Coordinates of C-alpha atoms and ligand atoms in Angstrom, one line a residue:
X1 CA 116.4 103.7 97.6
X2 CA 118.6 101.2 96.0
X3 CA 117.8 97.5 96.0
X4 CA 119.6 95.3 98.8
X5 CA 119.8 98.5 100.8
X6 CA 119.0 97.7 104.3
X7 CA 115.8 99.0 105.4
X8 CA 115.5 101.0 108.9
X9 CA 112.3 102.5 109.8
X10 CA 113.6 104.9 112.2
X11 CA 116.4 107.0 111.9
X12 CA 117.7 109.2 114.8
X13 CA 118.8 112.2 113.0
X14 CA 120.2 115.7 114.1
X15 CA 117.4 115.9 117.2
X16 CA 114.9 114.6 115.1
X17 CA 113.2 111.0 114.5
X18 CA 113.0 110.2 110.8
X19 CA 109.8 108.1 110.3
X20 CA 109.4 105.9 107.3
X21 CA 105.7 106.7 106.1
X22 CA 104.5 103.2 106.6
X23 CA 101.0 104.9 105.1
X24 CA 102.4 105.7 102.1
X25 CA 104.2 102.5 100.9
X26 CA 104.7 101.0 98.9
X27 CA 103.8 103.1 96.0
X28 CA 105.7 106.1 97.9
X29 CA 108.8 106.1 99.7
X30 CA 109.0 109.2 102.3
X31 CA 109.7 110.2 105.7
X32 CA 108.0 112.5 108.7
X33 CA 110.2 114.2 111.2
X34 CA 109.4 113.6 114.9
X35 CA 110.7 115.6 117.3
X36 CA 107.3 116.1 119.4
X37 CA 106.0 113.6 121.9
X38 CA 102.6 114.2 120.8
X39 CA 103.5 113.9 117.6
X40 CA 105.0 110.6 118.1
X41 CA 101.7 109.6 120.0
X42 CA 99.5 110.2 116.8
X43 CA 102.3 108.8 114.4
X44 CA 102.0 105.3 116.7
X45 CA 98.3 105.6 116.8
X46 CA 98.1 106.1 112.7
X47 CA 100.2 103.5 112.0
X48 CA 103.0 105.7 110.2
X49 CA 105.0 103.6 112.7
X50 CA 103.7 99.8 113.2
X51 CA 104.8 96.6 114.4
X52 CA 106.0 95.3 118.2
X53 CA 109.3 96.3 118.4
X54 CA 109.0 99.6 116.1
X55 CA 106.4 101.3 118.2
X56 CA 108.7 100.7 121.4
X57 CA 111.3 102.0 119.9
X58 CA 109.2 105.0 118.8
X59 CA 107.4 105.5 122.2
X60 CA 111.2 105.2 124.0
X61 CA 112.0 108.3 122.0
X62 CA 108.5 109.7 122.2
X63 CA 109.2 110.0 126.2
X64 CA 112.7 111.9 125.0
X65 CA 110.6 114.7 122.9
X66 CA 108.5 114.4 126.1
X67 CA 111.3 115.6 128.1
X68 CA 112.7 118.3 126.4
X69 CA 108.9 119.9 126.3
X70 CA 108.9 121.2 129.7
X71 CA 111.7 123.8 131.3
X72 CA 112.1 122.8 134.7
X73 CA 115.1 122.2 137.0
X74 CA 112.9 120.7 139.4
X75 CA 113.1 116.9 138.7
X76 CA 109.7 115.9 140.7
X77 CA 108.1 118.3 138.4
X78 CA 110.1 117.0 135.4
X79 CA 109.5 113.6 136.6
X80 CA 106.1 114.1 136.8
X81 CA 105.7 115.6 133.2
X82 CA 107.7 112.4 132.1
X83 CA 104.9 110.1 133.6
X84 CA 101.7 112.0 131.8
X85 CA 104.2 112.0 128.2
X86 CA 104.2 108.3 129.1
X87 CA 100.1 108.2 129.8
X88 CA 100.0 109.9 126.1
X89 CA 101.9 107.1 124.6
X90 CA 101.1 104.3 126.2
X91 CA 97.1 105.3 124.9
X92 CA 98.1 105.1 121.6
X93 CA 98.0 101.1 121.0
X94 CA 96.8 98.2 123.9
X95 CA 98.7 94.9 122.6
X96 CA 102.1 95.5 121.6
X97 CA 103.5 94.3 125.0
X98 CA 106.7 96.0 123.4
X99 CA 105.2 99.7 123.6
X100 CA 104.7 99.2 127.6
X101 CA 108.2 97.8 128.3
X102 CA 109.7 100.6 126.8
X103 CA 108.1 103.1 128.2
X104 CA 108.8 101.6 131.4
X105 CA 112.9 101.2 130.8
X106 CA 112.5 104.8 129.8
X107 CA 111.3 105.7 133.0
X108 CA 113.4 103.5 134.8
X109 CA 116.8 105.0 133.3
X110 CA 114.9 109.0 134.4
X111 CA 114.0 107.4 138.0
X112 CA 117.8 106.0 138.3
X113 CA 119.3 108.6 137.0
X114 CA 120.5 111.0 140.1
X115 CA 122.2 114.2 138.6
X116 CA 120.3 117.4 136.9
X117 CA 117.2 117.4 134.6
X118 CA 119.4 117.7 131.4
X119 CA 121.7 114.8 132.3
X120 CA 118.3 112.6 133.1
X121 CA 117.9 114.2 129.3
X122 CA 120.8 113.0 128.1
X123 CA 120.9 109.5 129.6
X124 CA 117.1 109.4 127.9
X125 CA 118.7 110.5 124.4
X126 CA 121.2 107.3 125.4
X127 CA 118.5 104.9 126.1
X128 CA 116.2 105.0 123.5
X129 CA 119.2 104.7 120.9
X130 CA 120.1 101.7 123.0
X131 CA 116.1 100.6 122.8
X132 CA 116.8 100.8 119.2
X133 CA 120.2 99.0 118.3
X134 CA 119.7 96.3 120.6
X135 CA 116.9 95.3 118.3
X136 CA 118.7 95.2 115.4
X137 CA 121.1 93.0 117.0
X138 CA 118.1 90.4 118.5
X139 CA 116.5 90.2 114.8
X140 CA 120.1 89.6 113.3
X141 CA 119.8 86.6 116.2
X142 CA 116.5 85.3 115.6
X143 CA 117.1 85.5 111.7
X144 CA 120.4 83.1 112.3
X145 CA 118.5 81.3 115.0
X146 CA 115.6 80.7 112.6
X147 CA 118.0 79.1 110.5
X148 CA 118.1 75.8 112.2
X149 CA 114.4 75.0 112.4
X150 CA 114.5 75.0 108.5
X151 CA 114.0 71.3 107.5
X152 CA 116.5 69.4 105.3
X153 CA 114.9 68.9 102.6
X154 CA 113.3 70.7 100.2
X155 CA 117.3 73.0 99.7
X156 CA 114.6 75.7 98.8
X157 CA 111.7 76.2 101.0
X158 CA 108.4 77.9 100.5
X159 CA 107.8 80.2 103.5
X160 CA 104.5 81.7 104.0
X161 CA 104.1 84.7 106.4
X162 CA 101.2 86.9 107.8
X163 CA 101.0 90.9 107.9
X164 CA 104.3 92.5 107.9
X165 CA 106.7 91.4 110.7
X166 CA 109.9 92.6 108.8
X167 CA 112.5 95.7 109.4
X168 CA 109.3 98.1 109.0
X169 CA 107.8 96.6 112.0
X170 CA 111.5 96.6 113.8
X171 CA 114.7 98.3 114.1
X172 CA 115.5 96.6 110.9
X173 CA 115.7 93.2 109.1
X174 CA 113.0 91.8 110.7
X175 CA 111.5 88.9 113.4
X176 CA 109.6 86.5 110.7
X177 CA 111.3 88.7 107.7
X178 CA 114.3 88.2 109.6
X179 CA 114.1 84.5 109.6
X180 CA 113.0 85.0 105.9
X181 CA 116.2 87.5 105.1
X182 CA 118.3 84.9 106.5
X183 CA 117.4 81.6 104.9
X184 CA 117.7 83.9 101.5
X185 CA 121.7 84.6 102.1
X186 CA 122.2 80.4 102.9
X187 CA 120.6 79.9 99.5
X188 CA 117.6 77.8 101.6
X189 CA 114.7 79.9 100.5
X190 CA 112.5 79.2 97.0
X191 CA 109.6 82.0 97.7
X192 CA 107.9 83.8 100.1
X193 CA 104.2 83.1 100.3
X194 CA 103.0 86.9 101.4
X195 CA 99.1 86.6 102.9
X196 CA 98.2 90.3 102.0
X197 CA 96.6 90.6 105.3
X198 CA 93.2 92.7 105.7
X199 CA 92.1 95.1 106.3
X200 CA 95.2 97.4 106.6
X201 CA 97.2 94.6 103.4
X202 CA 100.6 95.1 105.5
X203 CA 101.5 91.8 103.5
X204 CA 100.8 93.3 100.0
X205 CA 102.3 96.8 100.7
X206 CA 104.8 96.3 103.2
X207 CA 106.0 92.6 103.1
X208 CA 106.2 92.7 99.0
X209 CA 108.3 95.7 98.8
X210 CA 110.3 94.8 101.5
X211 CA 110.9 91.2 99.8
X212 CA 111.1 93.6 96.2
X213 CA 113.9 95.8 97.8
X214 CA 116.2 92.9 98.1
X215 CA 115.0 90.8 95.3
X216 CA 113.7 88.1 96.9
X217 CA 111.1 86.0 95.2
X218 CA 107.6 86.7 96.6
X219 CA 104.0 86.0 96.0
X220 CA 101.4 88.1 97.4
X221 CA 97.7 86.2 98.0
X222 CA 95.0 86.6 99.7
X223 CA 94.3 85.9 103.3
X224 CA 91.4 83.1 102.0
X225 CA 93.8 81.3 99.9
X226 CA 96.7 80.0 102.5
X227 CA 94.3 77.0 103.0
X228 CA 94.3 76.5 99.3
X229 CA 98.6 76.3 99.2
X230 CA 98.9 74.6 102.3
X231 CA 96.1 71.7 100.5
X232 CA 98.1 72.1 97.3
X233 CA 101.6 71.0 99.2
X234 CA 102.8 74.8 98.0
X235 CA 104.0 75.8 101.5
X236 CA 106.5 74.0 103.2
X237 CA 106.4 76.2 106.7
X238 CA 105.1 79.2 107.8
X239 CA 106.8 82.0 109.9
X240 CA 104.4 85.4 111.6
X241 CA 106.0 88.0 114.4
X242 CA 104.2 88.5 117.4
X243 CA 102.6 91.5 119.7
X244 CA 102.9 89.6 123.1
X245 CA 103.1 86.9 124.1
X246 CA 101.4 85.1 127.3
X247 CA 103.8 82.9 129.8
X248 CA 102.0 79.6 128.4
X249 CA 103.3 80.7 124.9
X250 CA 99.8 82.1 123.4
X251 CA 100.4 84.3 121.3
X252 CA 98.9 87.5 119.9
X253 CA 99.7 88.4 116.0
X254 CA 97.8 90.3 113.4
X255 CA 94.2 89.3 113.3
X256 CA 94.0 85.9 110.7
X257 CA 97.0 84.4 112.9
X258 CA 94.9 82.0 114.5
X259 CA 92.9 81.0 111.3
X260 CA 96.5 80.1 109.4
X261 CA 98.0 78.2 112.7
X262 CA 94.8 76.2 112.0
X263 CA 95.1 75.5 108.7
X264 CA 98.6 74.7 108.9
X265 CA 97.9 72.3 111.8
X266 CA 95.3 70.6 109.1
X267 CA 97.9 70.2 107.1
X268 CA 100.9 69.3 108.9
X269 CA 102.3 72.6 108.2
X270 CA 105.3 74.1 110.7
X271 CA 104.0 76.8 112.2
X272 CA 106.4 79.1 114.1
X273 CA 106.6 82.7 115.9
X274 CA 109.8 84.8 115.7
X275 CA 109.9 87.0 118.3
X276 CA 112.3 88.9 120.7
X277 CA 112.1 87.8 124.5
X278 CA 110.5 91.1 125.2
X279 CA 107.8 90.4 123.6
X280 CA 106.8 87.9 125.7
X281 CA 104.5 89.0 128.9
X282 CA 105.6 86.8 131.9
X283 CA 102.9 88.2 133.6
X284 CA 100.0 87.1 131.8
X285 CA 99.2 83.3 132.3
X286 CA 97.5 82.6 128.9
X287 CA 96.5 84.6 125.8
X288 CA 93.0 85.6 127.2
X289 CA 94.6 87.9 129.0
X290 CA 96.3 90.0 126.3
X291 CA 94.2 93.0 124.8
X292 CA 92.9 93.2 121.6
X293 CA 93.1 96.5 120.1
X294 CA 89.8 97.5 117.7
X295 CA 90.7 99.8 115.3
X296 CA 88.1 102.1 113.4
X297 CA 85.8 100.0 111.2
X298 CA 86.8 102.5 107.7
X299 CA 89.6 100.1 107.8
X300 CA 87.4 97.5 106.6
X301 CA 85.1 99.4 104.3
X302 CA 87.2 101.6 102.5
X303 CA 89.6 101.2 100.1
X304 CA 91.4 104.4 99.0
X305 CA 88.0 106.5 97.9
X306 CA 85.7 103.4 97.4
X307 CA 83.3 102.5 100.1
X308 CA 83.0 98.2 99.8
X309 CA 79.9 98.2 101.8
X310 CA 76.3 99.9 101.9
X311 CA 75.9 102.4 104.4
X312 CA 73.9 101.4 107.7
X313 CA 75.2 98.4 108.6
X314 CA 77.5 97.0 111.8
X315 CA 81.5 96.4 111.4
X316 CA 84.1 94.0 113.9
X317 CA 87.4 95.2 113.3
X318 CA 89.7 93.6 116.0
X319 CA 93.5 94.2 114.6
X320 CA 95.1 91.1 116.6
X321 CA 93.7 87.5 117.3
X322 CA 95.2 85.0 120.0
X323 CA 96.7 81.9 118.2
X324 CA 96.8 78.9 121.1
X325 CA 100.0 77.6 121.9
X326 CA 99.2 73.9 120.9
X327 CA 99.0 75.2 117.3
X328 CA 102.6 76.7 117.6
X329 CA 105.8 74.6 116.4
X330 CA 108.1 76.5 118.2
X331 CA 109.2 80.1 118.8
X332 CA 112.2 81.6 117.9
X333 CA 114.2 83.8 119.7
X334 CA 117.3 86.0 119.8
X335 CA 118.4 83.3 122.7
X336 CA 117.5 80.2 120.7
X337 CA 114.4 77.9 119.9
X338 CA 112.1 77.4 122.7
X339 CA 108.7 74.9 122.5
X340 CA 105.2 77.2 123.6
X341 CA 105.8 75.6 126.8
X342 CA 109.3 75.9 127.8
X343 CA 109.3 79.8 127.7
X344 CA 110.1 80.4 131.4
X345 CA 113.3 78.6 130.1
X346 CA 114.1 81.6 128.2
X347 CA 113.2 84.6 131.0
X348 CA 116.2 86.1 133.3
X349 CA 116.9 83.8 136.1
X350 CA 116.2 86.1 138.5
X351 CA 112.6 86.9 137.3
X352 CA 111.9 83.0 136.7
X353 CA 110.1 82.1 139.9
X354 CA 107.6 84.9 139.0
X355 CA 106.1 82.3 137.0
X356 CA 105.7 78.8 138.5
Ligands
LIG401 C1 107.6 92.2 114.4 S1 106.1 92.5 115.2 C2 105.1 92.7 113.8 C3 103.7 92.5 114.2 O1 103.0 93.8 114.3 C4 102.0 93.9 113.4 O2 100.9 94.6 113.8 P1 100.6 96.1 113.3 O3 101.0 96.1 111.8 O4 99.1 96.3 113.6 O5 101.5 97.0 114.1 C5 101.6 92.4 113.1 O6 100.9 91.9 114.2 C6 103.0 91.8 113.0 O7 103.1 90.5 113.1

């Protein structure tokens, strides 16, 4: 892969999905073909595929494999294997609000669909590519978007980020990447600050080479030392994605979210959340509400073929935390900027007296 080339961690290709092996990075670049609902179930659930947007987009063409595993021309049957393909994949991962909404369109676009099983098929095929482009064109947005809560002055900024929230963990170029990617082409960005991110180090291996790829400066630390840069005046904003979002604007990210929105707020650090408007979950009226997934607790004590802990003891290993919205600048979005607390601002009109 050259340097500069864009990054796109799923490619549709010939009736298969192409999956960069998110696994394997950075110290191997390869793919896994998909063309298997269950297949795309474990690829979700093993992170080969992560981040918000990356796993809808995976689970929308999960339900297509789905529906070209049964031979019917009887759509309540067909319908009804759609629904338990849907059951398999929405199992995989609990706080992604992405994964649920596009199962759902998924289903919507079978149920509206009135001709034969293969045209309900086809219009499936259609949709998930849709799923897909349309969030390469909302993290182009919030990239350009993110643009204007840069401040003046320093020219070049300092921009730490958390986990990986780049085109790995989208259709491409990125929500807090994106903002990143963006601020590189106006000639506004000095470094990226890279918190390597435990257990799983998305930061380290993910963030870095994506930042490497394009040649844009970064430094990879350790989770424990943000506080340090933010004391030391080294960080002059910080940008994470998000998993979902509650209506008040609390806001679920990678677990150590919350600690850095802290330390930032300590130290009169910007703290902001890219994310596309589907991430955000109208329906839940604050961040208690959101799941947190717990992933297995080797995550935490091993390390390629070294164990980091005795045997016989206890392990916590919740992979998201909730970061209040107080602590949060602002959040940036394909359709602009919006305060924690102005997000009903930014729903469909018809949807917005769901919320008041
Ligand atoms: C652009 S959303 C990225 C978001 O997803 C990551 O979680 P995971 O790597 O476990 O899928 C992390 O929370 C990122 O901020």
């Amino acid at each position: 892969m050259s340097q500069n080339s864009p990054v796109y961690p799923i490619i549709w290709q010939k009736d298969s999905v192409l999956l960069i092996d998110q696994t394997r990075l950075p110290n191997e670049y390869s793919f896994v073909e998909i063309n298997r609902s269950e297949d795309m179930a474990q690829a979700i659930k093993t992170m080969i595929v992560r981040g918000a947007p990356a796993i809808g987009i995976a689970a929308a063409y999960g339900i297509y494999f789905g529906a070209r595993e049964i031979e019917t021309n009887e759509r309540q049957e067909f319908l009804q294997h759609l629904e338990s393909v849907a059951s398999l994949l929405r199992s995989t991962r609990p706080t992604a609000v992405n994964l649920f909404w596009a199962i759902s369109r998924m289903l919507k676009a079978a149920y509206e669909t009135m001709g034969t099983v293969e045209e309900i098929r086809e219009t499936l095929l259609q949709t998930a590519q849709a799923i897909n482009n349309e969030d390469l064109q909302t993290c182009l947005a919030i990239g350009d978007n993110g643009l204007k809560i840069l401040p003046a002055y320093p020219e070049k900024l300092t921009i730490l980020t958390h986990c990986n929230a780049g085109a790995l963990a989208t259709a491409g170029y990125g929500t807090a990447l994106g903002v990143v990617r963006s601020a590189w082409k106006e000639g506004r960005l000095a470094r990226v600050y890279a918190d390597e991110t435990r257990p799983r180090l998305q930061g380290a291996k993910l963030t870095a080479w994506e930042c490497a790829q394009e040649g844009i400066p970064v430094t990879v630390i350790t989770d424990s030392m943000a506080a340090h840069c933010m004391q030391q005046n080294m960080i002059d904003l910080v940008v994470v994605g998000a998993d979902r979002i509650a209506a008040n604007g609390d806001t679920a990210n990678k677990i150590g979210t919350y600690n850095l929105a802290l330390v930032a707020r300590a130290h009169n650090v910007p703290f902001y959340v890219a994310a596309p408007i589907s991430t955000i979950d109208f329906s839940l009226i604050a961040g208690s509400q959101i799941p947190i997934e717990e992933r297995h607790p080797a995550e935490i004590y091993q390390v390629g073929d070294n164990l980091l802990t005795p045997g016989g003891i206890e392990y916590y290993n919740p992979a998201f935390d909730i970061t209040p919205a107080e602590l949060i600048t602002a959040i940036i979005t394909e359709n602009g900027i919006f305060a924690p607390n102005e997000l009903a601002l930014c729903q469909p009109r018809e949807n917005i007296m769901e919320v008041f």
